[in-house]
XYZ file of C-alpha atoms in Angstrom:
787
model
C 13.711 139.559 -25.068
C 10.095 138.779 -24.497
C 10.484 135.591 -26.459
C 13.356 134.403 -24.216
C 11.383 135.220 -21.076
C 8.393 133.317 -22.406
C 10.567 130.279 -23.072
C 11.958 130.401 -19.555
C 8.485 130.782 -18.102
C 7.214 127.834 -20.174
C 10.180 125.703 -19.132
C 9.633 126.530 -15.477
C 5.950 125.724 -15.742
C 6.796 122.417 -17.431
C 9.194 121.486 -14.617
C 6.588 122.364 -12.011
C 4.004 120.308 -13.855
C 6.396 117.365 -14.075
C 7.170 117.629 -10.376
C 3.463 117.833 -9.594
C 2.789 114.828 -11.794
C 5.567 112.862 -10.113
C 4.257 113.848 -6.688
C 0.755 112.818 -7.715
C 1.978 109.439 -8.940
C 3.950 108.960 -5.710
C 0.896 110.000 -3.714
C -1.346 107.717 -5.752
C 0.787 104.655 -5.069
C 2.199 105.560 -1.669
C 0.079 103.077 0.280
C 1.064 99.424 0.430
C -1.542 96.812 -0.452
C -2.667 95.408 1.816
C -2.187 98.246 4.281
C -1.605 95.820 7.185
C 0.346 92.676 6.412
C 0.636 91.167 9.878
C -0.394 87.748 11.176
C -3.742 87.556 12.919
C -5.218 85.197 15.489
C -7.564 82.396 14.494
C -11.064 82.850 15.858
C -13.873 80.269 15.872
C -17.458 81.361 16.352
C -20.732 79.485 16.665
C -23.461 79.668 14.041
C -25.069 82.486 16.024
C -21.841 84.468 16.471
C -20.657 83.504 19.978
C -16.952 82.878 20.376
C -16.017 79.204 20.680
C -12.274 79.747 20.990
C -9.236 81.500 19.559
C -5.551 80.842 18.881
C -2.824 83.495 19.133
C -1.221 84.944 15.994
C 2.100 83.589 14.769
C 3.980 86.650 16.052
C 2.736 86.086 19.607
C 0.170 88.902 19.500
C -3.475 88.579 20.360
C -4.625 90.313 17.200
C -8.048 89.268 15.933
C -8.888 89.530 12.209
C -10.069 92.965 11.089
C -13.446 94.056 12.408
C -16.446 94.533 10.144
C -17.727 97.542 12.058
C -17.044 99.578 15.180
C -19.683 99.559 17.970
C -21.403 102.905 18.328
C -20.390 103.434 21.965
C -16.716 102.904 21.285
C -16.910 105.067 18.172
C -18.301 107.982 20.194
C -15.666 107.475 22.898
C -12.693 107.265 20.563
C -13.797 110.272 18.479
C -14.292 112.505 21.516
C -10.983 111.369 22.970
C -8.788 111.275 19.860
C -10.350 113.074 16.928
C -13.591 115.030 17.254
C -13.347 116.322 13.686
C -12.686 112.903 12.154
C -15.658 113.050 9.778
C -14.687 116.502 8.430
C -10.908 116.686 8.001
C -9.035 115.376 4.894
C -6.753 113.090 6.912
C -4.969 115.685 9.041
C -6.145 118.562 11.196
C -4.135 121.777 10.563
C -5.388 123.379 13.775
C -4.396 120.420 15.954
C -1.024 120.139 14.227
C -0.346 123.871 14.717
C -1.234 123.726 18.416
C 0.904 120.647 18.922
C 3.849 122.216 17.075
C 3.647 125.445 19.106
C 3.403 123.458 22.363
C 6.390 121.304 21.483
C 8.503 124.317 20.525
C 7.653 126.503 23.544
C 7.370 123.980 26.387
C 9.131 120.860 27.675
C 5.991 118.732 27.317
C 5.070 116.853 24.166
C 1.651 116.985 22.579
C 0.385 114.938 19.641
C -1.771 116.385 16.933
C -2.360 113.244 14.909
C -5.776 112.362 13.605
C -7.132 108.799 13.692
C -6.239 108.541 10.017
C -2.625 109.483 10.748
C -2.519 106.961 13.588
C -3.705 104.246 11.215
C -0.782 105.144 8.918
C 1.659 105.062 11.830
C 0.353 101.658 12.926
C 0.632 100.277 9.399
C 4.251 101.528 9.106
C 5.114 99.949 12.469
C 7.423 102.903 13.009
C 7.919 104.103 16.555
C 10.190 106.967 15.451
C 8.438 110.268 16.238
C 10.229 112.823 14.018
C 8.896 115.739 12.042
C 9.869 114.025 8.805
C 7.952 110.926 9.857
C 4.997 113.168 10.660
C 5.121 114.617 7.117
C 5.055 111.096 5.660
C 2.065 110.259 7.850
C 0.203 113.354 6.642
C 1.052 112.595 3.031
C -0.186 108.992 3.260
C -3.161 109.955 5.429
C -4.566 112.119 2.657
C -4.211 109.206 0.256
C -5.952 106.896 2.729
C -8.812 109.367 3.043
C -9.111 109.516 -0.757
C -9.294 105.755 -1.157
C -11.231 104.624 1.918
C -14.509 105.525 3.538
C -14.371 107.071 6.998
C -16.029 103.998 8.530
C -13.398 101.740 6.980
C -10.587 103.895 8.362
C -12.190 103.741 11.810
C -12.436 99.935 11.477
C -8.717 99.787 10.662
C -7.891 101.809 13.752
C -10.095 99.698 16.008
C -8.620 96.500 14.560
C -4.907 97.357 14.837
C -4.580 99.796 17.739
C -2.508 98.539 20.728
C -4.373 97.959 23.986
C -1.527 96.962 26.277
C 0.832 94.008 26.401
C 0.278 91.731 23.424
C -3.365 92.742 23.054
C -4.079 94.368 19.687
C -7.452 95.541 18.433
C -10.726 96.449 20.085
C -12.389 93.041 19.764
C -9.379 91.322 21.301
C -9.226 93.874 24.124
C -12.923 93.500 24.835
C -12.558 89.741 25.299
C -9.231 89.889 27.150
C -10.223 92.594 29.633
C -13.975 92.142 30.022
C -14.765 88.672 28.632
C -17.419 89.925 26.210
C -17.612 90.877 22.506
C -17.031 94.531 21.626
C -20.682 94.924 20.638
C -21.679 94.394 24.291
C -19.293 96.937 25.852
C -20.909 99.416 28.236
C -20.148 103.140 28.213
C -17.663 102.795 31.072
C -15.898 99.884 29.392
C -15.852 101.627 26.010
C -14.362 104.781 27.553
C -11.667 102.782 29.381
C -10.631 101.049 26.154
C -10.781 104.282 24.147
C -8.038 105.888 26.242
C -5.738 102.844 26.171
C -4.241 103.138 22.641
C -3.009 106.602 23.618
C -1.102 105.115 26.599
C -1.281 101.288 26.515
C 1.151 100.934 29.433
C -1.621 102.106 31.786
C -3.237 98.676 31.634
C -0.768 96.763 33.796
C -2.510 95.734 37.046
C -1.360 97.556 40.147
C 0.272 100.337 38.142
C -1.096 103.640 36.888
C -4.668 102.693 37.763
C -5.366 106.174 39.081
C -4.078 107.734 35.853
C -6.213 105.362 33.767
C -9.265 106.095 35.891
C -8.653 109.850 35.624
C -8.405 109.652 31.822
C -11.525 107.494 31.540
C -13.576 109.665 33.866
C -12.527 112.806 32.011
C -13.718 111.244 28.765
C -17.032 110.240 30.352
C -17.509 113.789 31.610
C -16.866 115.106 28.117
C -19.466 112.720 26.718
C -21.947 113.851 29.336
C -21.342 117.554 28.719
C -21.765 117.058 24.974
C -25.084 115.285 25.484
C -23.878 111.914 24.251
C -24.891 110.196 27.524
C -27.351 111.275 30.201
C -26.510 111.895 33.847
C -27.673 108.488 35.073
C -25.549 106.699 32.502
C -22.631 108.954 33.407
C -22.862 108.203 37.128
C -23.205 104.466 36.542
C -20.257 104.459 34.139
C -18.027 106.147 36.735
C -18.612 103.221 39.110
C -17.648 100.547 36.589
C -14.475 98.543 37.129
C -11.360 99.291 35.151
C -9.766 96.586 32.993
C -7.237 94.534 34.928
C -5.328 91.311 34.396
C -6.165 89.837 30.977
C -8.788 87.123 31.094
C -8.596 83.723 29.430
C -10.499 83.514 26.168
C -13.504 81.164 25.878
C -12.760 77.502 25.127
C -16.099 75.933 24.267
C -14.701 73.793 21.449
C -10.897 73.732 21.846
C -10.253 70.846 19.469
C -12.433 72.287 16.737
C -10.692 75.630 17.236
C -7.344 73.906 16.774
C -8.677 72.158 13.675
C -9.688 75.566 12.295
C -6.246 76.988 13.142
C -4.643 74.281 11.003
C -7.087 74.525 8.110
C -7.940 78.268 8.192
C -5.016 79.980 9.983
C -5.502 83.605 10.913
C -9.171 83.662 9.912
C -12.366 84.419 11.761
C -14.519 81.370 11.002
C -18.215 81.253 11.735
C -18.946 77.576 12.217
C -22.117 75.491 12.058
C -21.872 74.740 15.793
C -25.050 75.254 17.804
C -23.752 77.228 20.792
C -26.420 76.114 23.237
C -25.990 72.465 22.245
C -22.190 72.735 22.507
C -22.493 74.010 26.071
C -24.771 71.112 26.961
C -22.414 68.601 25.382
C -19.504 70.033 27.355
C -21.457 69.620 30.592
C -22.468 66.049 29.711
C -18.879 65.096 28.901
C -17.607 66.763 32.061
C -20.045 64.795 34.246
C -19.300 61.451 32.601
C -15.563 62.102 32.618
C -15.721 62.563 36.381
C -17.434 59.178 36.760
C -15.321 57.290 34.237
C -12.045 58.675 35.548
C -12.709 56.747 38.769
C -12.035 53.667 36.624
C -9.017 55.327 34.973
C -10.939 55.979 31.752
C -9.928 59.487 30.773
C -10.931 60.373 27.210
C -14.345 61.012 25.647
C -15.356 62.478 22.299
C -18.805 63.455 21.054
C -19.923 64.441 17.559
C -23.429 65.595 16.558
C -24.425 66.158 12.922
C -27.495 67.346 11.109
C -28.463 64.341 9.002
C -29.883 66.291 6.084
C -27.358 69.129 5.766
C -24.295 67.241 7.102
C -23.482 70.265 9.218
C -21.621 69.620 12.460
C -23.771 70.899 15.326
C -21.670 69.755 18.273
C -17.960 68.894 18.511
C -16.254 67.703 21.690
C -12.861 66.384 20.657
C -11.843 65.236 24.131
C -12.847 65.357 27.762
C -11.580 68.013 30.195
C -8.767 65.772 31.390
C -5.105 66.593 31.969
C -2.039 66.804 29.758
C -0.862 63.547 31.320
C -3.929 61.885 29.811
C -3.590 63.497 26.380
C -6.249 66.180 26.686
C -4.839 67.859 23.568
C -5.638 64.892 21.305
C -8.665 65.367 19.042
C -10.009 61.815 19.220
C -12.792 62.552 16.727
C -10.253 62.407 13.907
C -8.169 59.479 15.183
C -8.677 55.959 13.772
C -9.670 53.464 16.478
C -10.697 49.821 16.473
C -14.364 49.746 15.459
C -15.543 46.855 17.630
C -19.046 45.918 16.512
C -19.948 49.305 15.088
C -19.760 48.042 11.470
C -22.317 45.252 11.967
C -25.341 47.302 10.807
C -23.555 47.932 7.500
C -23.253 44.169 6.905
C -26.883 43.582 7.911
C -28.067 46.297 5.507
C -25.841 44.911 2.749
C -27.304 41.418 2.990
C -30.854 42.783 3.137
C -30.182 44.960 0.112
C -28.738 42.020 -1.830
C -31.709 39.808 -0.966
C -29.530 37.272 0.853
C -31.348 37.398 4.185
C -34.650 38.686 5.519
C -34.852 40.765 8.707
C -35.706 37.755 10.889
C -34.015 34.933 8.989
C -32.532 32.439 11.427
C -28.745 32.559 11.379
C -26.454 30.046 13.070
C -24.871 30.867 16.418
C -22.755 27.783 17.030
C -19.057 27.101 17.661
C -17.277 28.291 14.528
C -13.714 28.115 13.257
C -12.612 29.565 9.930
C -8.979 28.932 8.973
C -7.966 28.932 12.610
C -10.015 32.029 13.494
C -12.523 31.213 16.238
C -14.877 34.079 17.122
C -16.707 34.195 20.443
C -19.794 36.028 21.650
C -19.350 38.592 24.406
C -21.053 36.296 26.943
C -19.145 33.193 25.730
C -22.480 31.438 25.103
C -24.104 29.928 21.995
C -27.735 30.348 20.984
C -27.851 27.742 18.248
C -29.977 29.906 15.964
C -31.194 33.499 16.235
C -33.127 35.842 13.938
C -30.685 38.069 12.035
C -32.243 41.204 13.507
C -31.788 39.824 17.027
C -28.190 38.899 16.249
C -27.682 42.556 15.291
C -29.560 44.059 18.231
C -27.715 41.781 20.685
C -24.443 42.310 18.816
C -23.633 38.616 18.613
C -20.186 38.038 17.175
C -20.438 34.511 15.789
C -23.465 35.167 13.554
C -21.770 38.355 12.290
C -18.606 36.479 11.290
C -20.602 33.716 9.602
C -22.705 36.293 7.748
C -19.578 38.121 6.569
C -18.138 34.828 5.330
C -21.346 34.107 3.419
C -21.621 37.637 2.021
C -17.972 37.854 1.019
C -15.121 39.744 2.666
C -14.001 41.594 -0.481
C -17.580 42.469 -1.326
C -18.149 44.041 2.085
C -14.771 45.782 1.908
C -15.855 47.400 -1.369
C -19.016 48.696 0.303
C -16.947 50.343 3.051
C -14.999 52.027 0.267
C -18.210 53.436 -1.199
C -19.007 54.823 2.250
C -15.701 56.706 2.244
C -14.248 54.964 5.287
C -10.816 56.491 4.804
C -8.977 54.527 7.505
C -9.907 51.150 6.024
C -7.018 51.515 3.624
C -5.356 48.093 3.563
C -6.381 45.124 1.373
C -9.400 43.108 2.509
C -7.270 40.037 3.268
C -5.237 42.084 5.728
C -8.300 42.395 7.970
C -9.907 39.015 7.372
C -13.245 38.113 8.921
C -12.230 39.867 12.144
C -13.010 43.118 10.293
C -16.613 42.871 11.456
C -15.539 42.585 15.123
C -13.056 45.460 15.237
C -10.209 44.184 13.088
C -10.470 47.396 11.062
C -10.111 50.972 12.293
C -12.160 54.073 11.655
C -12.606 57.498 13.208
C -15.636 58.853 15.011
C -15.887 61.409 12.195
C -16.162 58.728 9.485
C -18.424 56.402 11.468
C -20.909 59.146 12.384
C -20.773 60.355 8.777
C -21.682 56.844 7.586
C -24.699 56.561 9.876
C -25.795 60.059 8.839
C -25.535 58.948 5.202
C -27.827 55.993 5.880
C -30.428 58.212 7.533
C -30.160 60.807 4.775
C -30.677 58.148 2.106
C -33.901 57.121 3.799
C -35.064 60.711 4.335
C -34.394 61.778 0.772
C -36.089 58.707 -0.686
C -39.227 59.384 1.303
C -39.554 62.897 -0.048
C -38.262 62.494 -3.586
C -40.453 59.965 -5.298
C -38.349 56.796 -5.273
C -35.124 58.554 -6.243
C -31.664 58.598 -4.704
C -28.622 60.851 -4.681
C -25.290 59.622 -5.960
C -23.044 60.928 -3.163
C -24.823 60.335 0.138
C -21.600 59.646 2.039
C -19.996 63.049 1.512
C -17.759 64.807 4.014
C -19.606 66.773 6.722
C -18.997 70.530 7.011
C -18.340 72.747 10.007
C -17.988 76.179 8.320
C -21.192 78.200 8.093
C -22.262 79.561 4.705
C -20.259 76.785 3.089
C -20.515 75.930 -0.546
C -23.517 73.768 -1.269
C -22.689 70.113 -0.634
C -22.498 68.105 -3.823
C -24.740 65.104 -3.230
C -24.430 64.198 -6.888
C -27.042 63.691 -9.536
C -30.472 62.221 -8.890
C -30.679 58.582 -9.922
C -32.951 55.579 -9.635
C -30.363 53.376 -7.924
C -29.014 53.981 -4.414
C -25.364 54.832 -3.853
C -24.970 51.918 -1.437
C -28.228 50.504 0.023
C -31.863 50.900 -0.923
C -34.271 52.603 1.448
C -36.058 49.361 2.338
C -32.856 47.717 3.577
C -31.937 50.794 5.613
C -35.411 51.049 7.120
C -35.324 47.428 8.276
C -31.794 47.885 9.612
C -32.873 50.898 11.649
C -35.852 48.890 12.896
C -33.491 46.236 14.253
C -31.204 48.891 15.723
C -34.107 50.528 17.513
C -34.549 47.296 19.482
C -30.970 47.022 20.693
C -30.945 44.932 23.854
C -28.509 44.908 26.722
C -26.142 41.995 27.303
C -26.958 39.826 30.302
C -25.986 41.358 33.612
C -26.674 45.005 32.761
C -29.166 46.865 34.935
C -31.309 49.979 34.427
C -31.744 49.406 30.717
C -35.301 50.702 30.890
C -33.825 54.156 31.363
C -32.406 54.007 27.861
C -35.389 52.527 26.049
C -37.754 55.164 27.462
C -36.087 57.893 25.402
C -37.259 59.182 22.026
C -36.958 56.715 19.118
C -33.373 56.064 18.115
C -31.621 53.601 15.825
C -28.389 52.914 17.653
C -25.478 50.552 18.000
C -22.675 50.053 20.479
C -19.217 48.638 19.935
C -16.392 47.396 22.116
C -12.906 46.696 20.786
C -10.751 43.745 21.730
C -9.043 44.253 25.076
C -11.643 46.812 26.230
C -9.741 49.693 24.651
C -12.523 51.449 22.728
C -16.182 51.925 23.584
C -18.534 53.210 20.881
C -22.162 54.261 20.721
C -23.659 55.735 17.551
C -27.306 56.593 16.938
C -29.497 58.312 14.363
C -32.910 59.906 14.189
C -34.457 61.441 11.067
C -32.788 64.715 12.079
C -29.593 63.941 13.977
C -26.599 61.607 13.923
C -24.796 61.196 17.256
C -21.391 59.591 17.684
C -19.729 58.750 21.014
C -16.273 57.316 21.672
C -14.901 56.529 25.142
C -11.501 55.140 26.112
C -7.915 56.139 26.710
C -6.102 58.002 23.969
C -2.929 56.025 24.691
C -4.761 52.747 24.018
C -4.849 51.427 27.573
C -7.737 49.009 28.088
C -9.863 48.992 31.223
C -12.428 46.562 32.690
C -15.908 47.928 32.117
C -14.826 49.932 29.089
C -17.671 48.663 26.900
C -20.073 50.359 24.562
C -23.020 49.584 26.811
C -21.469 50.663 30.106
C -19.288 53.596 29.073
C -20.610 55.075 25.818
C -24.359 54.336 25.731
C -25.230 56.476 28.796
C -23.540 59.458 27.132
C -25.402 58.778 23.867
C -28.771 58.928 25.584
C -27.870 61.991 27.631
C -27.037 63.728 24.342
C -30.251 62.465 22.754
C -32.267 63.911 25.640
C -31.003 67.455 24.997
C -31.875 67.311 21.291
C -35.325 68.252 19.969
C -37.738 65.387 19.278
C -37.552 64.254 15.686
C -40.006 61.338 15.433
C -39.253 58.256 13.375
C -38.509 57.509 9.741
C -41.336 57.201 7.216
C -41.903 53.760 5.725
C -40.442 53.542 2.189
C -43.259 51.442 0.714
C -41.840 51.702 -2.814
C -38.803 49.700 -1.711
C -40.741 47.133 0.334
C -42.959 44.229 -0.613
C -45.540 42.445 1.531
C -45.005 38.672 1.712
C -45.871 35.639 3.813
C -43.150 34.747 6.303
C -42.606 31.583 8.312
C -43.017 32.785 11.898
C -40.450 30.383 13.360
C -37.642 30.621 10.808
C -38.034 34.140 9.419
C -37.731 32.756 5.862
C -40.295 33.044 3.119
C -43.118 30.655 4.016
C -42.762 27.202 2.490
C -45.264 24.395 1.941
C -44.757 22.912 5.387
C -44.864 26.089 7.504
C -47.832 26.024 9.906
C -47.448 29.492 11.477
C -47.440 32.121 8.752
C -47.376 35.893 9.237
C -47.441 38.758 6.754
C -44.526 41.214 6.784
C -43.038 44.003 4.708
C -39.530 43.129 3.550
C -36.982 44.770 1.207
C -37.923 44.132 -2.423
C -34.926 41.917 -3.178
C -35.831 39.723 -0.219
C -38.519 38.096 -2.342
C -35.654 36.222 -4.048
C -34.528 34.418 -0.903
C -35.168 30.709 -0.378
C -38.279 29.382 1.332
C -38.048 27.983 4.830
C -35.534 25.077 4.901
C -36.301 24.085 8.489
C -39.871 22.844 8.145
C -40.458 19.361 6.840
C -43.290 16.896 6.852
C -42.830 13.741 8.945
C -44.861 10.582 9.461
C -45.642 9.379 12.979
C -47.246 6.344 14.505
C -50.750 6.602 15.917
C -49.516 7.674 19.361
C -47.149 10.217 17.783
C -44.146 9.153 19.849
C -42.171 7.571 16.984
C -41.416 8.371 13.419
C -42.281 5.628 11.005
C -42.078 4.778 7.319
C -43.428 2.149 4.994
C -40.688 -0.314 5.953
C -42.153 -0.776 9.430
C -45.621 0.726 9.606
C -48.918 0.620 7.780
C -49.537 3.576 5.518
C -53.164 3.785 6.579
C -52.232 4.261 10.231
C -49.503 6.871 9.724
C -50.082 10.401 11.031
C -48.648 13.168 8.843
C -47.352 16.295 10.635
C -45.292 19.351 9.748
C -42.234 19.758 12.000
C -39.739 22.546 12.673
C -36.292 20.909 12.623
C -32.877 22.540 12.989
C -29.576 20.913 12.014
C -28.046 18.885 14.889
C -25.472 21.435 16.092
C -27.901 24.348 15.932
C -30.537 22.214 17.650
C -28.071 21.224 20.375
C -27.798 24.809 21.642
C -31.191 26.118 20.535
C -33.300 23.492 22.338
C -31.897 24.304 25.779
C -32.910 27.965 25.389
C -36.301 27.350 23.793
C -38.608 25.050 25.792
C -41.179 25.296 23.000
C -38.794 23.567 20.613
C -39.501 19.847 20.210
C -36.828 17.668 18.629
C -37.960 15.074 16.143
C -39.183 11.854 17.764
C -36.860 8.887 17.152
C -37.665 6.286 14.542
C -39.666 3.343 15.750
C -37.643 0.154 16.357
C -36.968 -1.819 13.197
C -37.746 1.170 10.975
C -35.179 1.811 8.296
C -33.839 5.384 8.344
C -33.287 7.001 4.984
C -29.926 8.713 5.444
C -31.013 11.095 8.199
C -28.209 13.106 9.758
C -28.411 12.273 13.448
C -24.990 13.473 14.596
C -22.650 16.402 13.945
C -19.307 17.366 15.448
C -19.358 20.588 17.446
C -15.608 20.461 18.033
C -13.446 19.849 16.134
C -14.927 20.654 12.743
C -13.887 18.920 9.548
C -10.240 19.565 8.620
C -9.838 21.810 11.663
C -6.456 22.028 13.369
C -6.632 21.203 17.094
C -4.078 23.125 19.158
C -3.030 21.513 22.450
C -2.549 24.305 25.033
C 0.076 24.197 27.777
C -0.516 25.064 31.431
C 1.767 27.124 33.667
C 3.886 24.025 34.340
C 4.488 23.591 30.582
C 2.395 20.438 30.615
C -0.056 19.861 27.757
C -3.693 20.262 28.823
C -6.481 17.969 27.707
C -8.600 18.854 24.687
C -12.371 18.325 24.776
C -14.142 16.842 21.754
C -17.870 17.689 21.486
C -20.686 16.055 19.543
C -24.354 16.911 18.949
C -26.773 13.942 18.763
C -30.494 14.142 18.129
C -31.217 11.382 20.646
C -30.216 11.703 24.291
C -30.721 7.978 24.814
C -27.910 6.820 22.584
C -24.433 5.843 23.787
C -21.645 7.138 21.546
C -18.307 5.345 21.137
C -15.238 7.390 20.149
C -12.222 6.297 18.102
C -9.024 8.067 17.057
C -7.988 6.261 13.902
C -8.796 2.680 14.901
C -8.016 3.140 18.594
C -10.963 3.258 20.999
C -10.670 6.313 23.274
C -13.940 6.313 25.249
C -17.704 6.556 25.293
C -20.253 9.254 26.238
C -23.926 9.307 27.229
C -26.505 12.128 27.138
C -23.899 14.938 26.958
C -21.362 13.925 24.368
C -18.139 15.588 25.478
C -14.882 13.628 25.757
C -11.598 14.920 27.241
C -8.389 13.338 25.882
C -4.667 14.058 25.659
C -3.658 12.988 22.153
C -0.213 13.279 20.643
C 0.371 15.651 17.736
C -0.383 14.216 14.319
C -3.057 13.650 11.655
C -6.004 11.437 12.623
C -9.414 10.202 11.570
C -11.907 10.923 14.325
C -14.792 8.411 14.327
C -17.944 8.156 16.457
C -20.469 5.312 16.437
C -23.749 5.364 18.375
C -25.491 2.397 19.959
C -27.746 2.038 16.917
C -24.782 1.698 14.583
C -24.866 5.204 13.081
C -21.351 6.387 12.224
C -19.670 9.738 11.617
C -16.050 10.428 10.579
C -13.822 13.397 9.897
C -10.139 14.157 9.468
C -8.346 16.340 12.031
C -4.829 17.625 12.650
C -3.448 17.959 16.187
C -0.614 20.357 17.013
C 1.046 21.589 20.199
C 0.578 25.296 20.872
C 4.067 26.837 21.008
């Protein structure tokens, strides 16, 4: 009998143990992971923690990502209002539950006895059903939550997911929506008002239940005062604070960056690299200039500021505060636009680096046609010859096109690839030589990145003992505490250009001059040192200004997002003023150190900018990029022989050797001389040969238009009649008469200024000119009617 009883007892115990084990397993795994699986809003913050902007969660709720901690004031308020014994109970409070149960059974009113832990469980279950069975589940899961989480973490969950009225969820969201400040800055009155809201979130609607909300808040403040949490003065001041009302708009200091973060980091709280103070200043600058530019129907502006050395984005204004009609939602920083002249410094640096020009080498600025492409300078004028650095600083188009032709289109295209210009993604031939004048597109992001890479190359070289990094043109970053940027291994060769070439390029860019007709330029040049460049696209659709200092890279774009061009929409007039306003709010950063290891001191011909030759009279000493020592010596100085009075050139065929005067002379080719002489009074053309002196094959004439094998297009006027075409010739002597022939037919003569207007028929011809001394010049041309 005893044995049977013992078996039954053992079996019962085993069943109980099995049930207990099952219950324990259920309890152990009763919580979902994660506890809250709901979409959250995207929040962007500055590097110092201020909110830049936010985007609503996918379910239409303003629910910020989970908080890291609960502010002390709100913690005190919520504990005294909801759960005074929070830090001592195991997840439920038997006393509170008993009181609530007795009240609900004996009266018509309903009283809750849930702890904060239970409320977290109810929020996670998203179950509005308030039954006793549901309450048992809450208690069961609450004990598990207490066993697996610290009290502070549970409080954070409550503060992050509690409802605060309407579609406002979480303390941080409520703090911004109702008071316009972060939760850490809430006062005692504000904290108390928010603490009572999760218990009755409907009290928040403006104009309704305000007295009930005030009564609840004031009762909580009194409780805090009586328990010694706040003193009497704080209590009285808190009673006079305003209640939360209509939800406020969230901050929008960087709306386009916030939207970028929403796309790339949805539902996250991202601390960016943005300097909050600088961002505010940039917004004000853009707002002021937008007001002025909008008078000319120019509506869109973007500004980007980077730290040169870290590649961190410090300021990001994706567009001006314009209207939806003018595409205020477009983030222009990321959009490819015609580059105008903004690529010219890259070509200048490339030719310096390759040793194909020196900083002040004279380059031709004369009428030019390449396979039917005829570039023009902004002012429609020709300078004949200009130093390369001046051509860059004045942004002359013709020298840039000729330099690109000499350097090689494909070669330059490959360099843009090394600089990670992502929008230059078609073959080089697609762009042609117009690439250097805006035929290619790039974004403000990529252009500013490229200039930052140049400055960084120079900075790193100066501090790293003649070494370079492999990946100087890496992508900038805007997320704080990012992974370390991979600049690549240290190497002896630069990734694109050597430091000497970059230094000389920046030197030329520091001397950027205004085009003729612009006033108040002194205002710009009085600012701190800056290497900068402007650009204007064809049709006045895009205005650029980009500048660098040893510390900062600044990029400006101005225009209309829909591509509409406007008169006055130029880099100088529209973008440069913004560039210098931005520069003026940045800390001074000095100028770049001289990279002596990548420079060599040489003798330079003062007039031509070439290495000094045998016949150069004015010689100066300059530092040039190392490879520049390979360039040719001055080709424009030659020695000539003059008669005793120095008014004629002579040779042994007509003059005594003993009476000849030898002199070095600066001589440009005829076409270059034709334009150069009128702008340079100090330039003296070669004297003519004395009568009866035999000339040894000197080139006295050159066609300005048309060039050899050039196709001449006959334009039509509004009446569909063909207009005249003007042939132009450069002649060293202004005293000669020139006779013109088309094939063998005489078509006219010119004196002094050799320009002849004719109306030829379409066809292939030999154009011939003969001067009064019998010198002859011929070239083949093709004439077509412009359709």
